[in-house]
């Protein structure tokens, strides 16, 4: 009996090791797909802008704008790749105090299609003084994912996207609210899980099939900053994402 117990103890140890190794592999897999997801977010507008510039080859202002966006988004794509790899391996990336307003304006500047074209009105209420202590491109991608989801949720019939931010002690609170399709409590409970998506069936007009990685990416980054992210939503009325982040180190 003693021998059997010892053998099973050894087997148990081996199995635990295997589970750890598999978890590490799964982590690499998720990190890689998240990198691909964010690069796709950044490359899609670049491709659209380039196509637009080619169609209007005599419009030099448009050509210049397309080139500027290409350079900016490609730089961000390289940065986000480095960031995600560093995050997965536990390495520290250089953080700096960045004005939130600048990050949000950068997102709208990097997207190709104007929200007004889809009857979406954008309202920003962010004081110029509000700053976040972060790797800028990481937080920018977090907000970009939430903004892109809000746009998908309002593609059907337009609406309003409002972004508010305020500071309370050493935390910055950001609320990103839309008046789109909203979600039921069962969906809301799963949205931060990797690969959870309701966009597979192409039900959302104009939205590409989703991969379910946008909000999982947001959660991973926000958790890494010891911040928090949550959602309140009502079907047919809209959704409101709440994020808290540190404003100093
Ligand atoms: N603003 C929103 N309004 C309604 N539903 C939302 C909103 N944001 C997220 N969701 C729900 O959460 C799900 C997960 O979002 P997530 O961004 O992680 O993936 P996705 O948008 O489906 O695909 P992608 O990987 O392209 O971002 C969505 O499929 C949708 O059901
Ligand atoms: Mg998404």
GROMACS .gro file of C-alpha atoms and ligand atoms in nm:
model
  281
    1UNK     CA    1   0.000   0.000   0.000
    2UNK     CA    2   0.285   0.232   0.087
    3UNK     CA    3   0.442   0.173  -0.255
    4UNK     CA    4   0.114   0.237  -0.441
    5UNK     CA    5   0.062   0.565  -0.256
    6UNK     CA    6   0.418   0.673  -0.337
    7UNK     CA    7   0.366   0.585  -0.706
    8UNK     CA    8   0.041   0.777  -0.723
    9UNK     CA    9   0.204   1.071  -0.553
   10UNK     CA   10   0.470   1.072  -0.828
   11UNK     CA   11   0.202   1.044  -1.101
   12UNK     CA   12   0.018   1.333  -0.940
   13UNK     CA   13   0.331   1.546  -0.952
   14UNK     CA   14   0.382   1.463  -1.322
   15UNK     CA   15   0.022   1.553  -1.403
   16UNK     CA   16   0.051   1.886  -1.217
   17UNK     CA   17   0.363   1.966  -1.419
   18UNK     CA   18   0.183   1.881  -1.742
   19UNK     CA   19  -0.109   2.108  -1.648
   20UNK     CA   20   0.137   2.395  -1.582
   21UNK     CA   21   0.307   2.337  -1.916
   22UNK     CA   22  -0.028   2.328  -2.098
   23UNK     CA   23  -0.137   2.649  -1.923
   24UNK     CA   24   0.183   2.819  -2.037
   25UNK     CA   25   0.116   2.701  -2.395
   26UNK     CA   26  -0.245   2.820  -2.381
   27UNK     CA   27  -0.121   3.157  -2.255
   28UNK     CA   28   0.116   3.187  -2.552
   29UNK     CA   29  -0.170   3.092  -2.786
   30UNK     CA   30  -0.404   3.356  -2.642
   31UNK     CA   31  -0.129   3.619  -2.644
   32UNK     CA   32  -0.053   3.547  -3.010
   33UNK     CA   33  -0.417   3.565  -3.116
   34UNK     CA   34  -0.458   3.889  -2.916
   35UNK     CA   35  -0.160   4.041  -3.098
   36UNK     CA   36  -0.312   3.937  -3.431
   37UNK     CA   37  -0.645   4.086  -3.320
   38UNK     CA   38  -0.498   4.426  -3.228
   39UNK     CA   39  -0.285   4.441  -3.542
   40UNK     CA   40  -0.598   4.369  -3.742
   41UNK     CA   41  -0.778   4.655  -3.561
   42UNK     CA   42  -0.496   4.887  -3.665
   43UNK     CA   43  -0.440   4.758  -4.019
   44UNK     CA   44  -0.805   4.760  -4.127
   45UNK     CA   45  -0.830   5.142  -4.139
   46UNK     CA   46  -0.485   5.162  -4.305
   47UNK     CA   47  -0.606   4.935  -4.587
   48UNK     CA   48  -0.930   5.130  -4.621
   49UNK     CA   49  -0.747   5.462  -4.635
   50UNK     CA   50  -0.499   5.333  -4.892
   51UNK     CA   51  -0.787   5.207  -5.111
   52UNK     CA   52  -0.958   5.547  -5.082
   53UNK     CA   53  -0.636   5.730  -5.170
   54UNK     CA   54  -0.587   5.506  -5.475
   55UNK     CA   55  -0.939   5.580  -5.597
   56UNK     CA   56  -0.867   5.955  -5.574
   57UNK     CA   57  -0.511   5.959  -5.701
   58UNK     CA   58  -0.526   6.332  -5.784
   59UNK     CA   59  -0.626   6.432  -5.428
   60UNK     CA   60  -0.289   6.508  -5.269
   61UNK     CA   61  -0.441   6.605  -4.929
   62UNK     CA   62  -0.606   6.264  -4.906
   63UNK     CA   63  -0.283   6.089  -5.010
   64UNK     CA   64  -0.095   6.274  -4.735
   65UNK     CA   65  -0.359   6.181  -4.476
   66UNK     CA   66  -0.345   5.815  -4.582
   67UNK     CA   67   0.033   5.810  -4.548
   68UNK     CA   68   0.021   5.978  -4.205
   69UNK     CA   69  -0.231   5.723  -4.080
   70UNK     CA   70  -0.025   5.438  -4.223
   71UNK     CA   71   0.287   5.551  -4.038
   72UNK     CA   72   0.101   5.612  -3.709
   73UNK     CA   73  -0.096   5.286  -3.709
   74UNK     CA   74   0.206   5.078  -3.814
   75UNK     CA   75   0.411   5.227  -3.529
   76UNK     CA   76   0.129   5.145  -3.289
   77UNK     CA   77   0.106   4.790  -3.428
   78UNK     CA   78   0.477   4.733  -3.357
   79UNK     CA   79   0.436   4.878  -3.008
   80UNK     CA   80   0.135   4.666  -2.923
   81UNK     CA   81   0.318   4.353  -3.037
   82UNK     CA   82   0.610   4.434  -2.807
   83UNK     CA   83   0.373   4.521  -2.523
   84UNK     CA   84   0.174   4.199  -2.543
   85UNK     CA   85   0.485   3.984  -2.558
   86UNK     CA   86   0.632   4.170  -2.260
   87UNK     CA   87   0.304   4.133  -2.071
   88UNK     CA   88   0.297   3.757  -2.134
   89UNK     CA   89   0.653   3.711  -2.012
   90UNK     CA   90   0.603   3.938  -1.710
   91UNK     CA   91   0.853   4.198  -1.836
   92UNK     CA   92   0.797   4.563  -1.742
   93UNK     CA   93   0.727   4.814  -2.021
   94UNK     CA   94   0.802   5.180  -1.997
   95UNK     CA   95   0.501   5.362  -1.855
   96UNK     CA   96   0.447   5.735  -1.871
   97UNK     CA   97   0.192   5.991  -1.764
   98UNK     CA   98  -0.027   6.042  -2.072
   99UNK     CA   99  -0.321   6.279  -2.118
  100UNK     CA  100  -0.635   6.068  -2.164
  101UNK     CA  101  -0.786   6.315  -2.410
  102UNK     CA  102  -0.483   6.273  -2.638
  103UNK     CA  103  -0.523   5.893  -2.635
  104UNK     CA  104  -0.892   5.910  -2.719
  105UNK     CA  105  -0.842   6.170  -2.996
  106UNK     CA  106  -0.569   5.942  -3.137
  107UNK     CA  107  -0.819   5.655  -3.166
  108UNK     CA  108  -1.071   5.857  -3.365
  109UNK     CA  109  -0.789   5.990  -3.584
  110UNK     CA  110  -0.665   5.639  -3.660
  111UNK     CA  111  -1.003   5.496  -3.762
  112UNK     CA  112  -1.093   5.538  -4.125
  113UNK     CA  113  -1.470   5.570  -4.124
  114UNK     CA  114  -1.624   5.875  -3.964
  115UNK     CA  115  -1.885   5.779  -3.701
  116UNK     CA  116  -2.122   6.046  -3.836
  117UNK     CA  117  -2.149   5.845  -4.161
  118UNK     CA  118  -2.320   5.569  -3.960
  119UNK     CA  119  -2.544   5.823  -3.782
  120UNK     CA  120  -2.344   5.789  -3.464
  121UNK     CA  121  -2.299   6.107  -3.265
  122UNK     CA  122  -1.985   6.121  -3.051
  123UNK     CA  123  -1.976   6.321  -2.727
  124UNK     CA  124  -1.652   6.355  -2.532
  125UNK     CA  125  -1.635   6.501  -2.184
  126UNK     CA  126  -1.272   6.462  -2.080
  127UNK     CA  127  -1.071   6.732  -1.905
  128UNK     CA  128  -0.735   6.807  -2.066
  129UNK     CA  129  -0.564   6.764  -1.726
  130UNK     CA  130  -0.668   6.400  -1.679
  131UNK     CA  131  -0.362   6.177  -1.720
  132UNK     CA  132  -0.306   5.802  -1.691
  133UNK     CA  133   0.011   5.628  -1.578
  134UNK     CA  134   0.048   5.363  -1.849
  135UNK     CA  135   0.211   5.235  -2.166
  136UNK     CA  136   0.007   5.465  -2.395
  137UNK     CA  137  -0.056   5.221  -2.680
  138UNK     CA  138  -0.188   4.952  -2.443
  139UNK     CA  139  -0.455   5.177  -2.297
  140UNK     CA  140  -0.533   5.321  -2.639
  141UNK     CA  141  -0.606   4.970  -2.771
  142UNK     CA  142  -0.829   4.903  -2.468
  143UNK     CA  143  -1.043   5.205  -2.549
  144UNK     CA  144  -1.033   5.130  -2.920
  145UNK     CA  145  -1.186   4.784  -2.864
  146UNK     CA  146  -1.466   4.927  -2.652
  147UNK     CA  147  -1.533   5.204  -2.905
  148UNK     CA  148  -1.538   4.957  -3.197
  149UNK     CA  149  -1.786   4.737  -3.007
  150UNK     CA  150  -2.003   5.041  -2.938
  151UNK     CA  151  -1.999   5.123  -3.308
  152UNK     CA  152  -2.098   4.764  -3.399
  153UNK     CA  153  -2.383   4.786  -3.147
  154UNK     CA  154  -2.516   5.102  -3.314
  155UNK     CA  155  -2.458   5.018  -3.682
  156UNK     CA  156  -2.818   4.907  -3.725
  157UNK     CA  157  -2.986   5.235  -3.640
  158UNK     CA  158  -2.727   5.491  -3.527
  159UNK     CA  159  -2.716   5.644  -3.180
  160UNK     CA  160  -2.488   5.822  -2.937
  161UNK     CA  161  -2.145   5.730  -2.807
  162UNK     CA  162  -2.043   5.925  -2.500
  163UNK     CA  163  -1.711   5.911  -2.323
  164UNK     CA  164  -1.675   6.074  -1.982
  165UNK     CA  165  -1.377   6.073  -1.752
  166UNK     CA  166  -1.309   6.206  -1.408
  167UNK     CA  167  -1.051   6.175  -1.137
  168UNK     CA  168  -1.119   6.068  -0.780
  169UNK     CA  169  -0.818   6.058  -0.549
  170UNK     CA  170  -0.550   5.858  -0.733
  171UNK     CA  171  -0.787   5.681  -0.973
  172UNK     CA  172  -0.916   5.781  -1.316
  173UNK     CA  173  -1.269   5.667  -1.398
  174UNK     CA  174  -1.376   5.639  -1.759
  175UNK     CA  175  -1.729   5.565  -1.875
  176UNK     CA  176  -1.791   5.468  -2.237
  177UNK     CA  177  -2.162   5.447  -2.309
  178UNK     CA  178  -2.359   5.369  -2.622
  179UNK     CA  179  -2.727   5.366  -2.710
  180UNK     CA  180  -2.694   5.050  -2.920
  181UNK     CA  181  -2.848   4.702  -2.911
  182UNK     CA  182  -2.737   4.628  -2.553
  183UNK     CA  183  -2.707   4.275  -2.418
  184UNK     CA  184  -2.894   4.041  -2.190
  185UNK     CA  185  -2.744   3.936  -1.852
  186UNK     CA  186  -2.630   3.594  -1.984
  187UNK     CA  187  -2.425   3.758  -2.260
  188UNK     CA  188  -2.295   4.031  -2.027
  189UNK     CA  189  -2.167   3.763  -1.787
  190UNK     CA  190  -1.937   3.611  -2.054
  191UNK     CA  191  -1.807   3.905  -2.255
  192UNK     CA  192  -1.460   3.916  -2.096
  193UNK     CA  193  -1.394   3.547  -2.173
  194UNK     CA  194  -1.152   3.488  -2.461
  195UNK     CA  195  -1.329   3.382  -2.782
  196UNK     CA  196  -1.677   3.470  -2.656
  197UNK     CA  197  -1.863   3.646  -2.936
  198UNK     CA  198  -2.221   3.691  -3.054
  199UNK     CA  199  -2.102   3.827  -3.390
  200UNK     CA  200  -2.032   3.491  -3.554
  201UNK     CA  201  -2.370   3.469  -3.726
  202UNK     CA  202  -2.327   3.804  -3.902
  203UNK     CA  203  -2.649   3.926  -3.732
  204UNK     CA  204  -2.500   4.268  -3.675
  205UNK     CA  205  -2.537   4.463  -3.997
  206UNK     CA  206  -2.203   4.578  -4.137
  207UNK     CA  207  -1.995   4.421  -3.859
  208UNK     CA  208  -1.741   4.158  -3.961
  209UNK     CA  209  -1.765   3.824  -3.781
  210UNK     CA  210  -1.607   3.875  -3.440
  211UNK     CA  211  -1.331   3.668  -3.284
  212UNK     CA  212  -1.431   3.741  -2.924
  213UNK     CA  213  -1.089   3.869  -2.827
  214UNK     CA  214  -1.144   4.244  -2.794
  215UNK     CA  215  -1.276   4.253  -2.438
  216UNK     CA  216  -1.053   3.967  -2.321
  217UNK     CA  217  -0.761   4.184  -2.431
  218UNK     CA  218  -0.909   4.483  -2.242
  219UNK     CA  219  -0.947   4.278  -1.924
  220UNK     CA  220  -0.593   4.143  -1.944
  221UNK     CA  221  -0.443   4.492  -1.983
  222UNK     CA  222  -0.663   4.659  -1.721
  223UNK     CA  223  -0.594   4.379  -1.467
  224UNK     CA  224  -0.224   4.427  -1.531
  225UNK     CA  225  -0.262   4.792  -1.422
  226UNK     CA  226  -0.453   4.679  -1.110
  227UNK     CA  227  -0.753   4.860  -1.254
  228UNK     CA  228  -1.105   4.736  -1.308
  229UNK     CA  229  -1.348   4.700  -1.597
  230UNK     CA  230  -1.719   4.624  -1.581
  231UNK     CA  231  -2.035   4.669  -1.782
  232UNK     CA  232  -2.396   4.768  -1.730
  233UNK     CA  233  -2.632   4.693  -2.013
  234UNK     CA  234  -2.995   4.665  -2.108
  235UNK     CA  235  -3.117   4.494  -2.425
  236UNK     CA  236  -3.248   4.749  -2.674
  237UNK     CA  237  -3.129   5.044  -2.464
  238UNK     CA  238  -2.749   5.032  -2.475
  239UNK     CA  239  -2.438   4.953  -2.276
  240UNK     CA  240  -2.205   5.139  -2.051
  241UNK     CA  241  -1.848   5.028  -1.979
  242UNK     CA  242  -1.677   5.148  -1.661
  243UNK     CA  243  -1.301   5.144  -1.633
  244UNK     CA  244  -1.084   5.256  -1.347
  245UNK     CA  245  -0.711   5.307  -1.384
  246UNK     CA  246  -0.436   5.452  -1.167
  247UNK     CA  247  -0.333   5.809  -1.247
  248UNK     CA  248   0.005   5.777  -1.083
  249UNK     CA  249   0.256   5.504  -0.995
  250LIG     N1  250  -2.123   4.787  -2.666
  250LIG     C1  251  -2.175   4.665  -2.678
  250LIG     N2  252  -2.307   4.648  -2.701
  250LIG     C2  253  -2.360   4.524  -2.712
  250LIG     N3  254  -2.289   4.410  -2.701
  250LIG     C3  255  -2.157   4.421  -2.678
  250LIG     C4  256  -2.093   4.548  -2.665
  250LIG     N4  257  -1.962   4.527  -2.641
  250LIG     C5  258  -1.945   4.395  -2.639
  250LIG     N5  259  -2.060   4.330  -2.663
  250LIG     C6  260  -2.079   4.184  -2.664
  250LIG     O1  261  -1.960   4.123  -2.615
  250LIG     C7  262  -1.911   4.028  -2.709
  250LIG     C8  263  -1.761   4.018  -2.695
  250LIG     O2  264  -1.697   4.138  -2.738
  250LIG     P1  265  -1.549   4.131  -2.791
  250LIG     O3  266  -1.506   4.268  -2.829
  250LIG     O4  267  -1.464   4.058  -2.693
  250LIG     O5  268  -1.556   4.038  -2.919
  250LIG     P2  269  -1.626   4.070  -3.059
  250LIG     O6  270  -1.651   4.217  -3.073
  250LIG     O7  271  -1.742   3.979  -3.074
  250LIG     O8  272  -1.514   4.027  -3.162
  250LIG     P3  273  -1.373   4.099  -3.183
  250LIG     O9  274  -1.273   3.996  -3.145
  250LIG    O10  275  -1.369   4.131  -3.327
  250LIG    O11  276  -1.366   4.219  -3.095
  250LIG     C9  277  -1.963   4.075  -2.844
  250LIG    O12  278  -1.970   3.972  -2.937
  250LIG    C10  279  -2.102   4.130  -2.804
  250LIG    O13  280  -2.195   4.024  -2.791
  251LIG    MG1  281  -1.498   4.359  -3.027
   0.00000   0.00000   0.00000
